[in-house]
PDB file of C-alpha atoms in Angstrom:
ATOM      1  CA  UNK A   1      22.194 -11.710  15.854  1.00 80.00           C
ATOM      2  CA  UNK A   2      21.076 -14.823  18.033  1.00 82.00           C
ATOM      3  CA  UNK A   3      22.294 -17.999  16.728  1.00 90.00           C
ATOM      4  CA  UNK A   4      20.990 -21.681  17.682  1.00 94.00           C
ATOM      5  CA  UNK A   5      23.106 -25.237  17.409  1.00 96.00           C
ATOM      6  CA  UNK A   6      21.822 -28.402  17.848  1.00 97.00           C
ATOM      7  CA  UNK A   7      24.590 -30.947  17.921  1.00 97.00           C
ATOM      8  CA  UNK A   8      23.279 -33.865  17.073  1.00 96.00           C
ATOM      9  CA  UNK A   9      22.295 -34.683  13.298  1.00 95.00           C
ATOM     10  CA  UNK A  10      20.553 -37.771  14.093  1.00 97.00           C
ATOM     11  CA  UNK A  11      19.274 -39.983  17.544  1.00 97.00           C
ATOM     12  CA  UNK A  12      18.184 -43.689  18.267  1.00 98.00           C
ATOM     13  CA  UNK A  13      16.563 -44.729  21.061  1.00 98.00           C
ATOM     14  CA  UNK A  14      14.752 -47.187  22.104  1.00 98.00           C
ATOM     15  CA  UNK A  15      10.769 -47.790  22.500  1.00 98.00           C
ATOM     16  CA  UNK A  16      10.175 -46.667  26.165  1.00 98.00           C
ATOM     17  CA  UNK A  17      13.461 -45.470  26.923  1.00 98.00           C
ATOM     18  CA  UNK A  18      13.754 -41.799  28.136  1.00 98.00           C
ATOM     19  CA  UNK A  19      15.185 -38.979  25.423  1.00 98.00           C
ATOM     20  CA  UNK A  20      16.944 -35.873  25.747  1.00 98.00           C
ATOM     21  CA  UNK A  21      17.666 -33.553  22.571  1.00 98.00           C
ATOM     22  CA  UNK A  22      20.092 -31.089  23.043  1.00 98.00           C
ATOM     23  CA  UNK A  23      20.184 -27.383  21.610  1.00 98.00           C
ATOM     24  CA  UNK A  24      22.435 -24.698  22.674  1.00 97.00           C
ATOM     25  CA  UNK A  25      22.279 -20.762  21.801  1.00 95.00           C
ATOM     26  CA  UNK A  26      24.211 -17.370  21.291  1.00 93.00           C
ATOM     27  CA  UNK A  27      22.987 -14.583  22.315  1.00 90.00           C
ATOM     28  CA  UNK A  28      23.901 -11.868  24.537  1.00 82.00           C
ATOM     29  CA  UNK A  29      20.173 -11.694  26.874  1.00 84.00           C
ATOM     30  CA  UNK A  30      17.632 -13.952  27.514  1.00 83.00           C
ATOM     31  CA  UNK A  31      16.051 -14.943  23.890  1.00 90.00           C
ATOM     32  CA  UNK A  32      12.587 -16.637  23.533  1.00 94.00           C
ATOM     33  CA  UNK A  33      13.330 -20.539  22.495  1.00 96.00           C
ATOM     34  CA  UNK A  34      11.225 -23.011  21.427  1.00 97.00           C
ATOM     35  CA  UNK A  35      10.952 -26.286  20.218  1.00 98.00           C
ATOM     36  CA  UNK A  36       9.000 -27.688  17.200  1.00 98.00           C
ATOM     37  CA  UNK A  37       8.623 -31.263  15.824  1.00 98.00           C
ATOM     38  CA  UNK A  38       8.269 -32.350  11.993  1.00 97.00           C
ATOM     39  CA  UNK A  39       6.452 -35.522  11.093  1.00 95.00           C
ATOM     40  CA  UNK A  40       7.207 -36.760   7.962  1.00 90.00           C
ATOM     41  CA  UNK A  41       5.021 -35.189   5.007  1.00 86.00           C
ATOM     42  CA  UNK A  42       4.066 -32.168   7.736  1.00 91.00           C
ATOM     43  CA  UNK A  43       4.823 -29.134   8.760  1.00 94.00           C
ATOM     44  CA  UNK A  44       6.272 -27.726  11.664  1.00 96.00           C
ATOM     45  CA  UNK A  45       4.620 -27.963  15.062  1.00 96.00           C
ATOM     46  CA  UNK A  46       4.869 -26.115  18.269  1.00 97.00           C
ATOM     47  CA  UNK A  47       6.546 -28.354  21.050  1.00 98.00           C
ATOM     48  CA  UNK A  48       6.788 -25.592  24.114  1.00 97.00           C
ATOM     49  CA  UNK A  49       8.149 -22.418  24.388  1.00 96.00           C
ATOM     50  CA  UNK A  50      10.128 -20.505  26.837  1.00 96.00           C
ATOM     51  CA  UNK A  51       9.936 -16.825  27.775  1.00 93.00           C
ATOM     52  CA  UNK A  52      10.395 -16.144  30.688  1.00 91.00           C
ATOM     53  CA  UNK A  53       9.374 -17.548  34.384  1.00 91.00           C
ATOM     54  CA  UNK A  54       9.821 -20.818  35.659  1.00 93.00           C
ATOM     55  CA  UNK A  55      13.222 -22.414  33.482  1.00 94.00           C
ATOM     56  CA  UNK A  56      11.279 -26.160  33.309  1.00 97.00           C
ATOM     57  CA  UNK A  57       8.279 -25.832  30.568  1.00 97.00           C
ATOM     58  CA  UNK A  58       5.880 -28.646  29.706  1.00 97.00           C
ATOM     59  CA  UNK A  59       4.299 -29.185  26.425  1.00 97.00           C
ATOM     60  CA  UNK A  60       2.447 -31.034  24.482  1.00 97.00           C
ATOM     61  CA  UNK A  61       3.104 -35.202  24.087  1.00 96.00           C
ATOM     62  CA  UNK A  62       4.289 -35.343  27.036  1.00 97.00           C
ATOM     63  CA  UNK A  63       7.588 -33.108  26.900  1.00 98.00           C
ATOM     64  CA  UNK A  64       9.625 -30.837  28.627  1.00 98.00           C
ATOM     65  CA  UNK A  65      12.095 -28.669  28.398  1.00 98.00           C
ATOM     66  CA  UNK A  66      14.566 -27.016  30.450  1.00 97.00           C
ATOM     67  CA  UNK A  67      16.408 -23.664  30.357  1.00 96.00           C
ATOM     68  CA  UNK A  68      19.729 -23.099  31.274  1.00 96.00           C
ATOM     69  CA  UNK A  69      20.932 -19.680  31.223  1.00 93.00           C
ATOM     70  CA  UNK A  70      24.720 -21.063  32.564  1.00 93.00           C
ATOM     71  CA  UNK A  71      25.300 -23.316  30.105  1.00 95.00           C
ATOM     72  CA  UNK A  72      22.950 -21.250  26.956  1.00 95.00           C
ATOM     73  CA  UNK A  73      20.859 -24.463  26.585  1.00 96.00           C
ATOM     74  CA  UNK A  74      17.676 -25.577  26.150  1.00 97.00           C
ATOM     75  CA  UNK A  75      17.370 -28.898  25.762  1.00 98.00           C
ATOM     76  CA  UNK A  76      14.246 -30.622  24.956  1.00 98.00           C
ATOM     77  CA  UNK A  77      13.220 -34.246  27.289  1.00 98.00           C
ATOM     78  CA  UNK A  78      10.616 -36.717  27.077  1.00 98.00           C
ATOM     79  CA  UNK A  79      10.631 -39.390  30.057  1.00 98.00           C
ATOM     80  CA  UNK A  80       9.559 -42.358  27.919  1.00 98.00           C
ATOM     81  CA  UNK A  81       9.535 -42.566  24.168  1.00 98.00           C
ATOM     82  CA  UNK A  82       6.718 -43.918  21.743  1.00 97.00           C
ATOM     83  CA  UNK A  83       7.631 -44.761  18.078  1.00 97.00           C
ATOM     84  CA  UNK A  84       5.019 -42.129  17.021  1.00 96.00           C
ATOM     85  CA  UNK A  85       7.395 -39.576  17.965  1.00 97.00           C
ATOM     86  CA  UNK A  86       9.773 -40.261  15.267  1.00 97.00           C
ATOM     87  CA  UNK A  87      10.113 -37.607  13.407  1.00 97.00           C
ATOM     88  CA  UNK A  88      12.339 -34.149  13.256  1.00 97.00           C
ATOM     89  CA  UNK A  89      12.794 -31.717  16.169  1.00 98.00           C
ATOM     90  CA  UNK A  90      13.751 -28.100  15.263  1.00 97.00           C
ATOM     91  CA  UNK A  91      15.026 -25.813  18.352  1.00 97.00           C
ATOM     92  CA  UNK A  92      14.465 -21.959  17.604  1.00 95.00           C
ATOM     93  CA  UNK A  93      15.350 -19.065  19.620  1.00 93.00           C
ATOM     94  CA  UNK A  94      13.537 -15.619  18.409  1.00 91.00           C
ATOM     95  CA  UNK A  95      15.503 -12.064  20.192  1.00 86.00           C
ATOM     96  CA  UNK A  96      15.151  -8.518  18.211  1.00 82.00           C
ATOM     97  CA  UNK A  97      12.454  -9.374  15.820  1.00 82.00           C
ATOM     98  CA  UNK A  98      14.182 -12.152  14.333  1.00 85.00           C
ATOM     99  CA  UNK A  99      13.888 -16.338  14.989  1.00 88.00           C
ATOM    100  CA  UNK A 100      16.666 -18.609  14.178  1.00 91.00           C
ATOM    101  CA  UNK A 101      15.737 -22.238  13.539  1.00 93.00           C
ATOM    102  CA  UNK A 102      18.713 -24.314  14.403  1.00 95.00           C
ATOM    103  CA  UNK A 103      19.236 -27.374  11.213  1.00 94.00           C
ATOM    104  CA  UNK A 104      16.932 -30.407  13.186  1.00 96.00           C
ATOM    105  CA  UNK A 105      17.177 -33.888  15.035  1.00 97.00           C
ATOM    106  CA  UNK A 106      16.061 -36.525  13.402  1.00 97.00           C
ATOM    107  CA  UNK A 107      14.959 -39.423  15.719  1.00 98.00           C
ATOM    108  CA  UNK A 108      14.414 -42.593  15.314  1.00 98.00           C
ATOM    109  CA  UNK A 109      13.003 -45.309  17.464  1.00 98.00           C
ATOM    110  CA  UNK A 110      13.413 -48.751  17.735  1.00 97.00           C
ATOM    111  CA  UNK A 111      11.058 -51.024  18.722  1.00 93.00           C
TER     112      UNK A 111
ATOM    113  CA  UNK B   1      -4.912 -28.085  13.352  1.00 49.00           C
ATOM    114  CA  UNK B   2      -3.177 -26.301  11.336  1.00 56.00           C
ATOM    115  CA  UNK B   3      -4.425 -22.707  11.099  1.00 92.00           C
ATOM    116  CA  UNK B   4      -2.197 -22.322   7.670  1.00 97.00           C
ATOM    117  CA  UNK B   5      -3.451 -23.907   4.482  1.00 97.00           C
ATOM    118  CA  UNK B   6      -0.749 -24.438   1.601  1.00 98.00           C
ATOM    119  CA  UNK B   7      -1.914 -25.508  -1.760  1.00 97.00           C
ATOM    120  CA  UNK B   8      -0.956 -27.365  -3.545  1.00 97.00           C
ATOM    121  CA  UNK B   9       0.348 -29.742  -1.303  1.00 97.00           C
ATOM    122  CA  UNK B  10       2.327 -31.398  -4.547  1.00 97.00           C
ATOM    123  CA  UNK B  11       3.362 -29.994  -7.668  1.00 96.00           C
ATOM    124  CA  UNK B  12       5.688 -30.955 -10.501  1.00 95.00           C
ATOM    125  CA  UNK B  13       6.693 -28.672 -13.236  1.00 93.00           C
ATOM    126  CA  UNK B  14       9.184 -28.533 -16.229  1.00 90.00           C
ATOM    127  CA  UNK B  15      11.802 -25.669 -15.943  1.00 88.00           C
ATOM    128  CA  UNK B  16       9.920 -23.713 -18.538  1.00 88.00           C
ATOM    129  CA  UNK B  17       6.634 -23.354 -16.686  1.00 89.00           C
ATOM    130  CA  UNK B  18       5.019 -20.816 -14.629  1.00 94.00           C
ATOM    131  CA  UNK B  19       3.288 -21.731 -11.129  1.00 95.00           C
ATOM    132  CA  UNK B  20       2.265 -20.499  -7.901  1.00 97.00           C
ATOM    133  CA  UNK B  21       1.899 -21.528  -4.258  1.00 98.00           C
ATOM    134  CA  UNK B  22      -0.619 -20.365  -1.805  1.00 98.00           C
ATOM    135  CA  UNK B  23      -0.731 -19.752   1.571  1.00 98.00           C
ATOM    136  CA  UNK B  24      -3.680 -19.030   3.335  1.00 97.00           C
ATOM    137  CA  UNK B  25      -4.323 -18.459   7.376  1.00 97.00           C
ATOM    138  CA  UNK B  26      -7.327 -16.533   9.355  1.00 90.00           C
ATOM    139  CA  UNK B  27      -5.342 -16.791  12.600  1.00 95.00           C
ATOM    140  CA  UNK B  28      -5.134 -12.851  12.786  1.00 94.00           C
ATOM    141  CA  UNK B  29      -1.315 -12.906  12.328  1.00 95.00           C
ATOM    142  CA  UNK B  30       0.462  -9.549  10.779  1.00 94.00           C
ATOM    143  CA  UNK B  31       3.611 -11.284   9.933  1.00 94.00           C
ATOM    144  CA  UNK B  32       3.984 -14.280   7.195  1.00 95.00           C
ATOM    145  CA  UNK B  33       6.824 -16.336   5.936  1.00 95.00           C
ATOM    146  CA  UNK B  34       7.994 -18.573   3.043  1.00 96.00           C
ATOM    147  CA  UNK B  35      10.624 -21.501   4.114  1.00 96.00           C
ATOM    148  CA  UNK B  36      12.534 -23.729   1.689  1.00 96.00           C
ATOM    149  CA  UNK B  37      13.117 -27.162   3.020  1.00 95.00           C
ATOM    150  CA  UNK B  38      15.364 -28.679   1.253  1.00 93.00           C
ATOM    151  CA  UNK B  39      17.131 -32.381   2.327  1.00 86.00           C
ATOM    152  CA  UNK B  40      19.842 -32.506   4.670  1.00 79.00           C
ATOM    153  CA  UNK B  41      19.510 -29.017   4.737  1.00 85.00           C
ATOM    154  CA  UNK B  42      18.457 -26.497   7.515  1.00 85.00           C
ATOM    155  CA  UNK B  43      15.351 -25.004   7.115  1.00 91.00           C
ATOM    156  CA  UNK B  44      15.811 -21.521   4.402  1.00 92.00           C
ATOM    157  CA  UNK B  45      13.890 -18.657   5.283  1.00 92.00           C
ATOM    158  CA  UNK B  46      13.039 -16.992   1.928  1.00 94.00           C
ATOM    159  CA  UNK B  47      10.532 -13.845   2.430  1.00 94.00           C
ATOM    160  CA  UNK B  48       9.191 -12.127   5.093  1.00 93.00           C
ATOM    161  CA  UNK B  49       6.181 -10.178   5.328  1.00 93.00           C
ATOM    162  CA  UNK B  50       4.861  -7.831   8.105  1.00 89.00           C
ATOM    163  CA  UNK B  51       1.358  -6.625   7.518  1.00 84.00           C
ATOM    164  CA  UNK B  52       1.237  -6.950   3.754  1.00 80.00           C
ATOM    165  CA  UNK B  53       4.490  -5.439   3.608  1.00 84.00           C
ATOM    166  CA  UNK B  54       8.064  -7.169   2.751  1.00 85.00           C
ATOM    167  CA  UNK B  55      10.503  -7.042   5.159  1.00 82.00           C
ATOM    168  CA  UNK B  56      13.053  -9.498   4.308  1.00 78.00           C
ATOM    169  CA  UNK B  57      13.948 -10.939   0.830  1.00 77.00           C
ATOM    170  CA  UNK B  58      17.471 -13.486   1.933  1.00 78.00           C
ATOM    171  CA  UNK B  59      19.114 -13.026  -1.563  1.00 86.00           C
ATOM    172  CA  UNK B  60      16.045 -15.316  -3.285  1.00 93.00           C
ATOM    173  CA  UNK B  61      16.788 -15.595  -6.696  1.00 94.00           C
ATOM    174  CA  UNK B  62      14.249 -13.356  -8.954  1.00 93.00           C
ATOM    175  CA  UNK B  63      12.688 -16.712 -10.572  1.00 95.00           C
ATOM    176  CA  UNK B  64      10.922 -16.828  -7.146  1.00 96.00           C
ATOM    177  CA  UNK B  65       8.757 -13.828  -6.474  1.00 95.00           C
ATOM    178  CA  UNK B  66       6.155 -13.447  -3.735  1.00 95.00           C
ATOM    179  CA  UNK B  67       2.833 -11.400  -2.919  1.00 95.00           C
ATOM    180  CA  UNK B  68       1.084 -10.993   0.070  1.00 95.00           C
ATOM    181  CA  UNK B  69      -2.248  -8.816  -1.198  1.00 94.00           C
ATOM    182  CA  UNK B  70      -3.639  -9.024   2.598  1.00 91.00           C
ATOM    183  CA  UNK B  71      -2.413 -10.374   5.769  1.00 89.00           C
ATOM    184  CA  UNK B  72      -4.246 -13.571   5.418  1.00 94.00           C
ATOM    185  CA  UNK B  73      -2.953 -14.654   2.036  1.00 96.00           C
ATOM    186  CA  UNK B  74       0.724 -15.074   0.794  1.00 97.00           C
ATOM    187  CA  UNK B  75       2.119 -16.367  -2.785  1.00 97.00           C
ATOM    188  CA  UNK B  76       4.966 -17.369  -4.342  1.00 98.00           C
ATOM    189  CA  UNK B  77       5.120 -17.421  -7.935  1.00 97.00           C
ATOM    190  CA  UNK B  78       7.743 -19.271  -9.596  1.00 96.00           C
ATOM    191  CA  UNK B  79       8.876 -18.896 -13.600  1.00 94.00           C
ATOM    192  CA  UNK B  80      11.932 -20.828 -14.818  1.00 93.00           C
ATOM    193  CA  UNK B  81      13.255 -22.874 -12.366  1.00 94.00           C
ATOM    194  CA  UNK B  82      16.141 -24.809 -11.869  1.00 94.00           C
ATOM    195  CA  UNK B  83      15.901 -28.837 -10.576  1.00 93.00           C
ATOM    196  CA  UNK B  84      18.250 -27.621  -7.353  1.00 94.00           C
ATOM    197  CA  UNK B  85      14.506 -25.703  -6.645  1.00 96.00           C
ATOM    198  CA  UNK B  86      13.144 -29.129  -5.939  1.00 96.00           C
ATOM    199  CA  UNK B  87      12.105 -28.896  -2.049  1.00 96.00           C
ATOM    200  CA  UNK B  88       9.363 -28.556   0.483  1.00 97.00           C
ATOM    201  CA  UNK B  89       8.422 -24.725   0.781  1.00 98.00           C
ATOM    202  CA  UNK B  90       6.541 -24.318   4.211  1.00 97.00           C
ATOM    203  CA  UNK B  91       4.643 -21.122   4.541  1.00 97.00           C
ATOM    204  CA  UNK B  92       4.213 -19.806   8.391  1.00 97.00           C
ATOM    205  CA  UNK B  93       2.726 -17.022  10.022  1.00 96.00           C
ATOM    206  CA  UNK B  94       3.005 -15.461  13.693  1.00 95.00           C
ATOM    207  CA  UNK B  95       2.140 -12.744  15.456  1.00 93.00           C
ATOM    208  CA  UNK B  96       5.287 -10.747  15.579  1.00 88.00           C
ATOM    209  CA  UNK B  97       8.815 -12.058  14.437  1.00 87.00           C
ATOM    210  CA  UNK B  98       9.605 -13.751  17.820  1.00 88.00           C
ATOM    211  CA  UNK B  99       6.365 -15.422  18.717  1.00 91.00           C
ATOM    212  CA  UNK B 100       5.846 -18.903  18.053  1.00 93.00           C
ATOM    213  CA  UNK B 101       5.189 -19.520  14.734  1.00 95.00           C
ATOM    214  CA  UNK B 102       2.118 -21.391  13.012  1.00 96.00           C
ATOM    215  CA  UNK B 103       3.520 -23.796   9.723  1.00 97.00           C
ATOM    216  CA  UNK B 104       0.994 -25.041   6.748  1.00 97.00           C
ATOM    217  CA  UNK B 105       2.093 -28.539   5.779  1.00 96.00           C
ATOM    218  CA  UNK B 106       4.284 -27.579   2.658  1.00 97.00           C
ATOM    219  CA  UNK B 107       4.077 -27.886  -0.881  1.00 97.00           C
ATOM    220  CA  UNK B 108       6.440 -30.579  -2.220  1.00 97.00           C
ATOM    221  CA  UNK B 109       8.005 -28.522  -5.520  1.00 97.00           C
ATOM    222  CA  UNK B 110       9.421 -31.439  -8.003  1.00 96.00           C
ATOM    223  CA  UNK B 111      11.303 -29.457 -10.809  1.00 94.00           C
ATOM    224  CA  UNK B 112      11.742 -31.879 -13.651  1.00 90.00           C
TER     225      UNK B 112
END
């Protein structure tokens, strides 16, 4: 079964600085990943996804995401970051009827 | 938008007590989920259900029991818990078990 890590428990950044969120995968093909974000009090939302095609995806609030089959990533980007997107970002990666959610990113933005 | 409508969004209940969640969504989906979210925990996928039908059960304890009487409605019922059941349970639904999938936003479960 596919498997998804994201390394990093917890991010700061800045107000206007850029972002990058890393998540990494196991799987033996090319799975389906996506990425979802969690406001406080909310449920998940869809970010982008990733099926197949062109390996840079835009979505909504201005980010991106990039796949790298190489390196079994997909890490999420956002140029410049606004304090309304604190909150907690959840990479997933579905392959043979199944989805994985890997355990979150919480960011956190300073002013 | 959300698509999926949980209700209650907040509930608190003594061990003893019986309750139920709802999940509602008219997005058309075949397959629906229950998540528990607890803190500084990843996200537990509980139940599964494909077209009314349930397809996963991840070793849920039996005080939690679900029903899904059509593909646009999914409960859990919940009899005796335990304060370690205190969490946010997110229902979701999809079409098919690797599309993206659609969240309600939760029902905080206090267990006193």
């Amino acid at each position: 079964a596919q498997s998804v890590t994201q390394p990093d428990i917890h991010i700061t950044v800045s107000e206007g600085a850029s972002l990058e969120l890393r998540c990494n995968y196991s799987y033996g093909a090319t799975p389906y990943l996506f990425w979802y974000v969690q406001s406080p009090g909310q449920g998940l939302q869809l970010l982008l996804k990733y099926f197949s095609g062109d390996t840079l995806v835009q979505g909504i609030k201005g980010f991106e995401a990039e796949f790298k089959r190489s390196q079994s990533s997909f890490n999420l980007r956002k140029p410049s970051v606004h304090w309304s997107d604190a909150a907690e970002y959840f990479c997933a990666v579905g392959a043979d009827n199944d989805m994985r959610f890997g355990a979150g990113t919480r960011l956190t933005v300073k002013p | 938008e959300t698509g999926v409508t949980q209700t209650p969004r907040h509930l608190v209940m003594g061990m003893t007590n019986k309750k139920s969640l709802k999940c509602e969504q008219h997005l058309g989906h075949n397959a629906m989920y229950w998540y528990k979210q607890s803190a500084k925990k990843p996200l537990e996928l509980m139940f599964v259900y494909n077209f009314k039908e349930q397809t996963e059960n991840n070793s849920v304890p039996s005080r939690f029991s679900p029903e899904c009487p059509n593909s646009s409605h999914l409960f859990l019922h919940l009899h005796t818990l335990q304060p370690e059941d205190s969490a946010l349970y997110l229902c979701a639904s999809s079409f098919g078990f690797t599309q993206p999938q659609h969240f309600g936003d939760g029902t905080r479960l206090s267990i006193l």
